[in-house]
Each structure stands twice: as C-alpha cells, then as structure tokens.
Coordinates of C-alpha atoms in Angstrom, one line a residue:
Chain A
M15 CA 0.1 0.1 0.0
I16 CA 1.3 3.4 -1.0
N17 CA 1.4 5.9 1.9
L18 CA 1.6 9.3 1.2
D19 CA 3.6 11.6 3.4
F20 CA 4.0 15.3 1.3
G21 CA 4.9 16.9 5.0
A22 CA 8.2 14.8 4.5
V23 CA 9.1 16.5 1.3
L24 CA 7.8 20.1 2.6
Q25 CA 9.9 20.6 5.4
G26 CA 13.2 22.3 6.2
Q27 CA 16.3 22.2 3.4
Y28 CA 13.7 20.3 0.9
L29 CA 11.2 23.0 1.2
D30 CA 13.8 25.7 0.6
W31 CA 15.3 23.8 -2.6
L32 CA 11.7 23.5 -4.1
I33 CA 11.1 27.5 -3.5
G34 CA 14.6 28.2 -4.7
G35 CA 13.8 25.6 -7.6
A36 CA 10.4 27.7 -8.3
F37 CA 11.9 31.0 -8.2
T38 CA 14.9 30.0 -10.5
S39 CA 12.1 28.3 -13.4
L40 CA 10.0 31.8 -13.3
G41 CA 13.1 34.1 -13.1
L42 CA 14.4 32.1 -16.2
F43 CA 10.8 31.8 -17.6
A44 CA 10.7 35.6 -17.2
T45 CA 14.0 36.9 -18.5
S46 CA 13.8 34.4 -21.2
W47 CA 10.3 35.6 -22.8
I48 CA 11.0 39.3 -22.8
C49 CA 14.3 38.8 -24.4
A50 CA 12.9 36.2 -26.7
F51 CA 9.8 38.5 -27.6
A52 CA 12.0 41.6 -28.2
L53 CA 14.6 39.9 -30.8
A54 CA 11.5 38.1 -32.6
V55 CA 10.1 41.7 -33.5
I56 CA 13.2 43.2 -34.6
I57 CA 13.6 39.8 -36.8
V58 CA 10.4 40.5 -38.1
A59 CA 11.3 44.0 -38.8
L60 CA 14.1 43.0 -40.5
R61 CA 12.5 40.1 -42.6
A62 CA 9.9 42.5 -43.6
L63 CA 12.6 44.8 -45.7
D64 CA 13.0 42.2 -48.7
F65 CA 16.6 42.7 -48.2
A66 CA 18.3 39.3 -49.9
P67 CA 21.3 38.3 -47.9
L68 CA 19.9 39.5 -44.5
E69 CA 16.4 37.4 -45.3
W70 CA 19.5 34.1 -45.6
V71 CA 21.1 35.1 -42.5
I72 CA 17.9 35.1 -40.7
A73 CA 16.2 32.1 -42.4
A74 CA 19.7 30.4 -41.2
Y75 CA 19.1 31.3 -37.5
V76 CA 15.3 30.4 -37.6
N77 CA 16.2 26.8 -39.3
Y78 CA 19.0 25.9 -36.9
H79 CA 16.9 26.7 -33.8
R80 CA 13.9 24.8 -35.1
N81 CA 15.9 21.7 -36.4
V82 CA 18.2 21.3 -33.4
P83 CA 16.6 19.6 -30.1
G84 CA 16.6 22.3 -27.3
L85 CA 18.9 20.2 -25.2
V86 CA 21.7 20.1 -27.7
Q87 CA 21.6 24.1 -27.9
I88 CA 21.9 24.2 -24.6
F89 CA 25.3 22.3 -24.9
V90 CA 26.5 24.0 -27.4
W91 CA 26.0 27.1 -25.3
Y92 CA 27.2 25.9 -22.3
F93 CA 30.2 23.7 -23.1
G94 CA 31.0 24.6 -26.8
V95 CA 30.7 28.5 -27.0
P96 CA 33.2 29.5 -24.2
E97 CA 35.7 27.5 -26.0
L98 CA 35.8 30.1 -28.6
L99 CA 35.6 33.2 -26.1
P100 CA 38.5 34.6 -24.5
S101 CA 39.4 33.0 -21.3
S102 CA 38.9 36.5 -19.4
I103 CA 35.3 36.5 -20.6
T104 CA 34.9 32.8 -19.9
G105 CA 36.4 33.2 -16.5
F106 CA 34.2 36.1 -15.7
I107 CA 31.1 34.1 -16.6
N108 CA 31.9 31.5 -14.8
E109 CA 32.1 33.3 -11.4
H110 CA 28.7 34.9 -12.2
N111 CA 26.6 32.4 -12.5
G112 CA 27.4 30.9 -15.8
E113 CA 25.1 28.0 -16.0
F114 CA 22.1 30.3 -15.9
I115 CA 23.1 33.1 -18.2
F116 CA 24.3 30.3 -20.9
A117 CA 21.0 28.4 -20.3
L118 CA 19.1 32.1 -20.5
I119 CA 21.1 32.6 -24.0
A120 CA 20.2 29.2 -25.2
L121 CA 16.5 29.6 -24.1
F122 CA 16.0 32.8 -25.5
L123 CA 17.6 32.7 -28.7
N124 CA 15.6 29.3 -29.3
A125 CA 12.3 30.6 -28.7
A126 CA 12.9 34.0 -30.5
A127 CA 13.0 31.9 -33.6
Y128 CA 9.7 30.5 -33.0
M129 CA 8.3 33.8 -32.1
S130 CA 9.3 35.4 -35.0
E131 CA 7.6 32.6 -37.1
D132 CA 4.3 33.3 -35.3
L133 CA 4.6 37.2 -35.8
R134 CA 5.9 36.9 -39.5
S135 CA 2.7 34.5 -40.5
G136 CA 0.8 37.6 -38.1
L137 CA 2.2 40.3 -40.4
R138 CA 1.4 38.4 -43.7
S139 CA -2.2 38.2 -42.7
V140 CA -2.3 42.1 -42.6
A141 CA -3.3 43.5 -46.0
T142 CA 0.2 45.3 -47.6
T143 CA -1.8 48.1 -48.7
Q144 CA -1.6 49.2 -45.3
M145 CA 2.3 49.6 -45.6
E146 CA 1.7 51.6 -48.7
A147 CA -0.8 53.7 -47.0
A148 CA 1.3 54.5 -43.9
R149 CA 4.0 55.3 -46.4
A150 CA 2.3 57.7 -48.3
L151 CA 1.1 59.5 -45.1
G152 CA 4.5 60.2 -44.4
L153 CA 5.3 57.5 -41.9
S154 CA 8.7 56.1 -41.5
Y155 CA 9.1 52.6 -41.9
V156 CA 9.8 52.0 -37.9
Q157 CA 6.8 54.0 -37.2
T158 CA 4.8 52.0 -39.9
M159 CA 6.0 48.6 -38.4
R160 CA 5.6 50.2 -34.5
D161 CA 2.2 51.9 -35.1
V162 CA 0.0 50.2 -37.6
L163 CA 1.7 46.8 -38.7
L164 CA 3.1 45.2 -35.6
P165 CA 0.1 45.8 -33.3
Q166 CA -2.5 44.4 -35.9
A167 CA 0.1 41.3 -36.4
I168 CA 0.4 40.5 -32.7
R169 CA -3.4 40.9 -32.3
V170 CA -3.4 37.8 -34.6
S171 CA -0.5 36.0 -33.5
V172 CA -1.7 36.0 -29.9
A173 CA -2.7 32.5 -29.5
P174 CA 0.4 30.8 -31.2
L175 CA 2.3 33.1 -29.0
V176 CA 0.7 31.7 -26.4
N177 CA 1.7 28.5 -27.2
Q178 CA 5.0 29.1 -27.9
S179 CA 5.3 30.8 -24.1
L180 CA 4.0 27.6 -22.8
S181 CA 6.7 25.5 -24.5
L182 CA 9.5 28.1 -23.5
F183 CA 8.2 27.7 -20.1
K184 CA 8.6 23.7 -20.2
S185 CA 12.0 24.2 -21.8
T186 CA 13.2 26.0 -18.6
S187 CA 13.5 22.7 -17.1
L188 CA 16.1 21.3 -19.8
A189 CA 18.7 23.6 -18.0
M190 CA 18.8 21.1 -15.1
A191 CA 21.2 19.3 -17.6
I192 CA 23.8 21.9 -17.0
G193 CA 23.2 22.2 -13.3
V194 CA 21.0 25.0 -12.7
A195 CA 19.1 24.5 -9.8
E196 CA 15.5 25.0 -11.1
M197 CA 12.1 23.3 -10.4
T198 CA 12.9 19.8 -12.1
Y199 CA 16.6 19.6 -10.6
S200 CA 15.5 20.7 -7.0
S201 CA 12.9 17.9 -7.5
R202 CA 15.4 15.2 -8.5
Q203 CA 17.5 16.3 -5.9
I204 CA 14.4 15.7 -3.0
E205 CA 13.8 13.0 -4.7
N206 CA 17.2 11.2 -4.6
E207 CA 17.6 12.2 -0.8
T208 CA 13.6 11.2 0.4
Y209 CA 12.7 8.5 -2.2
R210 CA 9.4 10.0 -1.7
T211 CA 8.9 10.2 -5.8
F212 CA 5.7 10.7 -6.2
E213 CA 5.0 13.3 -3.8
T214 CA 8.2 15.3 -5.5
F215 CA 7.1 14.9 -8.8
A216 CA 3.3 15.5 -8.0
I217 CA 4.2 18.8 -6.0
A218 CA 6.5 19.9 -9.3
S219 CA 4.0 18.6 -11.7
I220 CA 1.2 21.3 -9.9
F221 CA 3.4 23.8 -10.4
Y222 CA 4.1 23.5 -13.9
L223 CA 0.4 23.1 -14.4
V224 CA -0.3 26.4 -12.3
M225 CA 1.9 28.0 -13.8
S226 CA 0.8 27.3 -17.6
W227 CA -2.4 27.7 -16.7
T228 CA -1.4 31.4 -15.4
I229 CA 0.3 31.9 -19.0
M230 CA -2.6 30.8 -20.6
A231 CA -4.8 33.1 -18.5
V232 CA -2.8 35.9 -19.2
G233 CA -3.0 35.5 -22.9
A234 CA -7.0 35.0 -22.8
Y235 CA -7.1 38.6 -20.7
Y236 CA -4.7 40.1 -22.8
N237 CA -6.9 39.2 -25.6
R238 CA -10.1 40.5 -23.9
H239 CA -9.1 43.7 -22.4
L240 CA -5.8 45.1 -23.5
Q241 CA -5.5 45.2 -26.7
V242 CA -6.9 47.4 -29.8
K243 CA -10.1 46.6 -30.7
E244 CA -10.7 46.0 -34.3
R245 CA -13.6 48.1 -35.6
Chain B
M19 CA -18.4 -15.9 -15.8
N20 CA -22.0 -16.0 -14.5
L21 CA -22.1 -14.1 -11.1
K22 CA -25.4 -15.4 -10.0
F23 CA -24.1 -18.7 -9.2
I24 CA -21.6 -17.3 -7.0
S25 CA -23.2 -17.5 -3.2
K26 CA -21.8 -15.6 -0.4
R27 CA -20.4 -18.4 1.0
H28 CA -18.3 -19.3 -1.7
L29 CA -17.2 -15.2 -1.7
A30 CA -16.1 -15.8 1.6
M31 CA -14.2 -18.9 0.9
L32 CA -12.3 -17.3 -1.9
V33 CA -11.4 -13.9 0.3
A34 CA -10.1 -16.4 3.0
V35 CA -8.1 -18.5 0.1
V36 CA -6.9 -15.4 -0.9
T37 CA -5.7 -13.9 2.2
C38 CA -4.3 -17.1 3.5
T39 CA -2.0 -17.0 -0.1
F40 CA -0.6 -13.8 0.9
S41 CA -0.1 -14.1 4.6
V42 CA 1.7 -17.1 3.5
A43 CA 4.0 -15.1 1.2
A44 CA 4.7 -12.5 3.5
Y45 CA 5.6 -14.4 6.1
A46 CA 7.5 -17.5 4.4
D47 CA 11.0 -17.5 5.3
R48 CA 13.2 -16.3 2.2
L49 CA 16.2 -18.0 3.3
A50 CA 14.4 -21.5 3.6
D51 CA 12.9 -20.8 0.1
I52 CA 16.3 -20.3 -1.3
K53 CA 17.6 -23.4 0.3
A54 CA 14.6 -25.4 -1.1
R55 CA 15.7 -24.1 -4.4
G56 CA 19.2 -24.9 -3.9
T57 CA 20.3 -21.5 -6.0
L58 CA 21.3 -18.0 -5.0
I59 CA 20.1 -15.5 -7.3
C60 CA 22.5 -12.9 -7.2
A61 CA 22.2 -9.4 -8.9
T62 CA 25.3 -7.2 -10.0
L63 CA 25.7 -4.2 -12.4
T64 CA 26.7 -5.2 -16.1
S65 CA 28.5 -2.3 -17.4
S66 CA 30.5 -0.8 -14.7
E67 CA 34.3 -1.8 -14.7
P68 CA 35.6 -3.1 -12.2
V69 CA 32.4 -4.2 -10.0
G70 CA 30.4 -5.9 -13.1
F71 CA 31.0 -5.4 -16.7
V72 CA 31.3 -7.9 -19.8
D73 CA 34.8 -9.2 -20.6
P74 CA 35.3 -8.7 -24.5
A75 CA 36.9 -11.6 -24.7
T76 CA 34.3 -14.4 -23.5
R77 CA 31.4 -12.1 -23.3
Q78 CA 30.8 -12.8 -19.7
V79 CA 30.0 -10.8 -17.0
V80 CA 32.7 -10.5 -14.9
G81 CA 34.3 -8.2 -11.7
Y82 CA 34.8 -7.6 -8.4
D83 CA 31.3 -8.1 -7.1
V84 CA 30.6 -11.2 -9.6
D85 CA 33.4 -13.1 -8.2
M86 CA 31.9 -11.7 -4.2
C87 CA 28.8 -13.1 -5.5
A88 CA 30.2 -16.6 -6.6
A89 CA 32.3 -16.8 -3.0
M90 CA 28.9 -15.6 -1.0
A91 CA 27.1 -18.8 -2.9
K92 CA 29.7 -21.3 -2.4
E93 CA 30.0 -20.4 1.1
M94 CA 26.3 -20.7 1.8
G95 CA 26.5 -24.2 -0.1
L96 CA 24.3 -23.1 -3.0
K97 CA 24.7 -22.9 -6.5
L98 CA 24.8 -19.4 -8.4
E99 CA 22.3 -17.8 -10.3
Q100 CA 23.7 -14.5 -11.7
K101 CA 21.6 -11.4 -12.6
G102 CA 22.4 -7.9 -14.4
V103 CA 20.5 -5.0 -12.6
S104 CA 20.6 -1.5 -13.4
V105 CA 22.0 1.2 -11.0
E106 CA 18.1 2.6 -10.5
A107 CA 16.7 -0.8 -10.6
R108 CA 19.2 -2.4 -7.6
I109 CA 16.7 -1.8 -4.7
P110 CA 13.2 -2.4 -6.9
E111 CA 14.9 -5.8 -7.9
L112 CA 14.8 -6.4 -4.0
T113 CA 11.8 -5.1 -2.6
L114 CA 9.8 -6.9 -5.4
G115 CA 11.6 -10.1 -4.1
R116 CA 12.9 -10.7 -7.8
V117 CA 16.3 -11.4 -6.6
D118 CA 17.9 -12.9 -3.2
L119 CA 20.8 -10.7 -2.5
V120 CA 22.2 -7.6 -4.4
I121 CA 26.2 -6.9 -4.4
A122 CA 26.1 -4.1 -7.1
A123 CA 28.3 -1.4 -5.7
L124 CA 25.4 -0.5 -3.1
G125 CA 26.7 2.2 -0.9
W126 CA 24.8 2.7 2.3
T127 CA 23.1 5.6 3.2
K128 CA 20.2 6.2 5.8
E129 CA 17.4 6.6 3.2
R130 CA 18.5 3.4 1.4
A131 CA 18.7 1.2 4.4
Q132 CA 14.7 2.3 4.7
Q133 CA 13.7 0.5 2.1
I134 CA 16.3 -2.5 2.2
D135 CA 18.7 -4.5 4.7
F136 CA 22.3 -3.8 4.7
S137 CA 24.7 -6.6 5.3
S138 CA 27.8 -5.9 7.2
I139 CA 30.0 -3.3 5.0
H140 CA 32.7 -5.3 3.1
Y141 CA 34.6 -2.2 1.6
Q142 CA 34.7 1.3 1.8
I143 CA 35.7 3.6 -1.1
P144 CA 37.8 6.9 -0.6
I145 CA 35.7 9.9 -2.1
K146 CA 38.0 12.4 -3.1
L147 CA 38.4 15.8 -5.1
I148 CA 40.3 15.8 -8.9
A149 CA 41.6 18.8 -9.6
H150 CA 44.1 20.7 -12.6
T151 CA 47.6 19.8 -12.0
E152 CA 48.4 23.6 -12.5
S153 CA 45.8 24.8 -10.2
G154 CA 48.0 25.1 -7.3
F155 CA 45.4 23.2 -5.1
T156 CA 47.4 20.5 -3.1
K157 CA 44.7 19.4 -0.3
I158 CA 40.6 19.1 -0.6
D159 CA 40.4 22.0 2.1
D160 CA 41.5 24.6 -0.1
L161 CA 38.3 23.8 -2.2
S162 CA 36.1 24.9 1.1
T163 CA 34.5 27.9 -0.9
K164 CA 35.0 27.2 -4.2
R165 CA 33.2 25.4 -7.0
I166 CA 32.6 21.7 -7.1
S167 CA 31.2 19.0 -9.7
A168 CA 29.6 15.6 -9.0
N169 CA 27.4 13.6 -10.6
K170 CA 23.8 14.1 -9.9
G171 CA 22.2 12.3 -7.0
S172 CA 25.4 10.8 -6.1
T173 CA 27.1 10.0 -2.7
P174 CA 30.1 12.3 -3.7
E175 CA 27.6 15.1 -4.1
L176 CA 26.1 14.5 -0.5
Y177 CA 29.6 14.6 0.9
A178 CA 31.0 17.5 -1.2
R179 CA 27.5 19.3 0.4
R180 CA 28.0 18.0 3.9
M181 CA 32.0 19.0 4.4
F182 CA 32.2 22.1 2.4
P183 CA 28.7 23.8 3.4
K184 CA 30.6 27.3 2.1
A185 CA 31.2 25.7 -1.6
T186 CA 28.9 25.6 -4.4
V187 CA 28.5 22.0 -5.8
L188 CA 26.9 21.8 -9.4
T189 CA 25.7 18.7 -10.5
F190 CA 25.6 16.8 -13.9
Q191 CA 23.5 14.0 -15.8
D192 CA 26.5 12.1 -16.0
S193 CA 30.3 12.1 -14.9
P194 CA 31.6 12.7 -18.4
S195 CA 29.8 16.3 -18.2
A196 CA 31.0 16.6 -14.7
F197 CA 34.2 15.8 -15.7
L198 CA 34.3 18.5 -18.7
A199 CA 33.1 21.1 -16.7
L200 CA 36.1 20.8 -14.5
A201 CA 38.2 20.5 -18.1
Q202 CA 36.7 23.7 -18.7
N203 CA 37.3 25.5 -15.5
K204 CA 33.7 25.9 -14.8
V205 CA 34.6 24.3 -11.6
Q206 CA 37.8 24.2 -9.5
A207 CA 37.4 20.3 -8.6
L208 CA 35.0 17.6 -9.3
A209 CA 34.0 15.2 -6.5
M210 CA 34.3 11.1 -7.4
S211 CA 34.9 8.3 -5.9
Q212 CA 38.3 7.2 -6.1
T213 CA 37.4 4.1 -8.2
S214 CA 35.5 6.1 -10.9
G215 CA 37.9 8.7 -10.8
V216 CA 41.1 6.9 -11.8
R217 CA 39.9 6.6 -15.3
F218 CA 40.0 10.6 -15.5
V219 CA 43.4 10.8 -13.8
N220 CA 45.0 8.2 -15.6
E221 CA 44.4 8.9 -18.8
S222 CA 44.9 12.7 -18.4
N223 CA 48.6 12.3 -18.9
G224 CA 49.4 14.5 -16.0
K225 CA 47.1 17.0 -16.5
Y226 CA 44.9 16.0 -13.3
K227 CA 45.6 14.9 -9.8
F228 CA 43.7 13.7 -7.1
L229 CA 44.0 16.4 -4.0
D230 CA 45.3 15.1 -0.4
G231 CA 42.6 13.6 2.1
I232 CA 39.3 12.3 1.4
L233 CA 35.7 13.8 1.5
A234 CA 34.5 10.6 3.5
F235 CA 34.9 6.6 3.0
E236 CA 31.8 5.5 1.2
P237 CA 30.4 2.5 3.2
T238 CA 29.2 -0.4 0.7
G239 CA 27.5 -3.6 1.1
M240 CA 24.9 -5.9 0.2
G241 CA 21.4 -5.5 0.1
V242 CA 18.8 -8.1 1.2
K243 CA 15.3 -7.2 1.1
K244 CA 13.6 -6.1 4.2
D245 CA 12.7 -7.9 7.2
E246 CA 14.2 -11.3 6.4
P247 CA 16.5 -11.8 9.6
A248 CA 17.4 -15.2 8.8
L249 CA 18.7 -14.3 5.3
L250 CA 20.6 -11.6 6.9
A251 CA 22.2 -13.2 9.5
A252 CA 23.2 -16.1 6.6
V253 CA 24.6 -13.5 4.6
N254 CA 26.6 -11.9 7.7
G255 CA 27.9 -15.0 9.0
A256 CA 29.0 -16.0 5.4
L257 CA 31.0 -12.4 4.7
E258 CA 32.6 -13.1 8.2
R259 CA 34.0 -16.4 7.0
L260 CA 35.2 -15.0 3.6
E261 CA 36.7 -12.2 5.7
K262 CA 38.3 -14.8 8.1
S263 CA 39.6 -17.1 5.5
G264 CA 41.4 -13.8 3.7
Q265 CA 39.1 -14.4 0.6
N266 CA 37.5 -10.8 1.0
D267 CA 41.1 -9.6 0.9
A268 CA 42.3 -11.6 -2.5
I269 CA 39.2 -10.9 -4.2
W270 CA 39.8 -7.0 -3.9
N271 CA 43.5 -7.1 -4.4
K272 CA 42.7 -8.8 -7.8
W273 CA 40.1 -6.2 -8.8
F274 CA 41.0 -3.1 -6.8
G275 CA 44.4 -3.9 -5.3
V276 CA 48.0 -2.3 -5.9
G277 CA 49.3 -3.1 -8.6
T278 CA 45.9 -2.7 -10.7
K279 CA 45.0 0.4 -12.1
Y280 CA 43.1 1.3 -9.1
N281 CA 46.0 0.9 -6.7
I282 CA 43.8 1.1 -3.9
P283 CA 44.6 -0.7 -0.6
R284 CA 42.0 -2.2 0.8
E285 CA 42.1 -0.4 4.6
K286 CA 38.7 -0.9 6.1
K287 CA 38.1 -4.3 7.0
L288 CA 34.2 -6.0 7.3
T289 CA 32.4 -3.3 9.5
P290 CA 29.6 -4.3 11.2
I291 CA 26.5 -2.0 10.0
S292 CA 25.9 -1.0 13.7
A293 CA 28.8 1.3 13.5
F294 CA 27.2 3.5 10.6
Q295 CA 23.5 3.7 12.1

C-alpha cells in the first residue's frame, strides 16, 4: 500500500530547495521570454525589409533553432561557445552564475526563432496596402511597423504566441542538464534524498500546471481587455 | 462467468483463500525458499568496470561483485544464479523479491537503509576531489569555498555538500559532463569516488590529480530484502567466514589492489552495520 507523506518533502531544507527551484524556473522563464519577444519583433521587422542577404541570415538562424533539439542548443552554449571566447570573458561568466546565463541565452535565442515565425504569419495576414498607405501618409518605416503593422500582427498571433510561451516555460526544465537549480533539478535532488518519488513529482507537476494555466490566463486576458479592438 | 451462481459462502471462502495465500507469501522465510531452491539469485551491475562488466573476450559478465557473488554462494552451500541489474533497479528488484542478494556497488545511506536491509560493510571506497595539476591546490580543504562538480544524486555530491557547506556544488547528469565542467574551468574540482575517478586521472597524462585527503569513506554493503532476519544473518555469517579466510582481501586485491590500475589498498576491513547507523 502506498502511504503518501507530503510533509516529508515540504519541510526544512527540501522546502527551501523547492522554493528556490520555483523562483529560478520563473526567473529563467520571465527573462528569456522578454528577451525572446524583443528579438522576435526585431527579426520580423528586418525580414519585412526584403533585403535578400539579410533574409538568408535570418532564415538560417530560424532553421538552426527549429531543427536542432533544445538540449543540444543548451550544451552548445554551455560547453561549446566558451571554448571560442577569450578566457578572461569565460572566467568572468563562470564566476557570475554562468550556468544560468548560458541557459538563458540558449533558451531565448531558441524561443525568439519560433516567436518570429508566429509574428511573421501574423504580419502576412495584414494587408500590404496598409504599409503603402502608412508610407504615403509620411510615416517612416519604423513608425509604420511600430504603430500600424505590428500591433495588428501581434493581435492575430496571440494564440500561437501563448502556445510558444508554454513551450518556453516547459523548456526551462532542460537547464537542469547543465546544473541550473530550477524546479525539475530541485525535485530530482529531493527525490534522490527522500525516495518520496510520487510526492516530489506531484508537487513539481502542480507547479508546472498552475504556472502554465497562469500563462494561458494572461493570454486570454490580453485578448479580451488589453489590445486594440477591431472596428 | 455468471455471477448469479456465486453465493456469499463461496465468496467468503475465496476471500479466505486469497488472504491466506498472501499472508503465507508475506511470512515465508526467504532463506528457507533459497535452500529449497538450491540456488542463490545474486544481482550485479553489468557495465561498470571493475565491479561488474562484460569481458570482451568471453562475453561473460565479470568483476569484483561477480566474484563476491560466487564466493557468497559457495560459502552458503548454494549454486549461483547471476542476474544483471541497472543502478536504478537495484533496490526495486529486492523489494519486489526478484533477487535474493544485491552486490552492485551499493553504497550505504540512511534513506536506502529504510527501503532494504544492508549486510555488514565489506568495503569502503575513498571519495576524493580531482583538480587541475597546475591549479596550485594540494589538499581538499583548499576547495572549501570554491565550485565543485559532481554526478547528480550521487554520494560524492552528498558528502561534498556536507563537508563544505560554503562551497557551490554543481551537479550533472553523468560523469563525463561533470568532468567536462572541470576541464573547462567551470568548477575548480570534481568530487568522485576514487574508483570512478581513476579513469580520468590516469588518461590525462598528468593534467589532473587527486587532491590529498578524502571527503569521506563510502561504506558499501550487500542488500537483502527488508525483514528477512534469517537471510541477513546467513549473509553476514558467510561474509565473516570470507573475511577470516582472507578471501575478501584476495578478491579485492585482484580487482582494486596495489598493482591494478586502481591501486587502492583495502584499508577498512569488514565492519558491522551498527557502526554507521
């Protein structure tokens, strides 16, 4: 008979690990999401310029991130890239929580590639005549993108962007492979010490579920209240 | 099956029979079963040199633990039936009753001892720190506030945290990743049992070294199912006789001793489990 004892896991040092893991997961998600979204917007704007060489570079970037497993990308950044950097920089990063920094870089570059594709499809749903009309009114390219086209593109892209955000949130658990003490890492550590497998992973699952629902709720709220209404 | 024909009395009988079967199974003496069977089912690892690994020439699983299995079976007057297990399955295989005895580099920890019973501790492996030879570190205390890598969920991780609470202990999925972190200076030292670490030190042509001093001696014993006092006593008795006759030393020296690539003398003799609890 299984006897469940959540108290054994939710106490003292183990509780500290869980809380620390939760904060690390959320911190990693929030920072990489902001960086990813900003980069995705920039990528989409550059892509819309129709400048062939730039287009190739961006396409290569997107394809790399879409076709190589996320875990491999994290390893490339953590174990591969430092080999190419001067040792002074590597040393500095190693001293300042290098695991978190490299995991963050790998995650946000990956998410930006996906998000830029979502935004690009949103942008394609906005009529090209709007670009022409805005430019004819004397708006610059940047103004046109910022004030006319992107707001409409983002509105169309909310659903896939929420999907992407969920995906990014769950991908933060990959960072455990390079020693980032996020939720999954903490759970495994507690499970290793207490052998309370079910309780530990039940708590971790609840955390991931609640956070994913929160992300979905934020997406739904944005859709309903925050964005410009279509007339 | 037509349920109309099952009377209450039949049902009661069925329940009684089932309960009896289970209680008999629960209270049977495993040692008696083993003796009736005539074989000892002994589990070892199959891919960890030198405790249990496949000999490329003969395709047989050989190693220190395998020899210990054979010696134990002989000492208990039984035939040996050897079984391979994975690291994760060592404890479940015992609790599910699929094997009689686990000799698989099973380090003693308080948590594991709640799941299964341990025999007397038949050997203890030093857990050490490995660092760059040119790092200037000489003894383990030099690392007390530095960064140390270890294998996730391993005892070296546990002892490194315990010994150096001010140090940062980074853990990785496997030994090669933990070693790579040291190679790239992401950490200043790697915590590992001497038996596993020998490979990295020996193959580095002097680039890495073991630091002086040990984090801990990892007590290793044999595992039996919990609440089988007769079997546990028989295992411990056999171990004591092997210790007296010098076989424990002989098997150790064959695989780990001075002159092998591990070069670890057997400093700690057979120790009763009470010394650790």
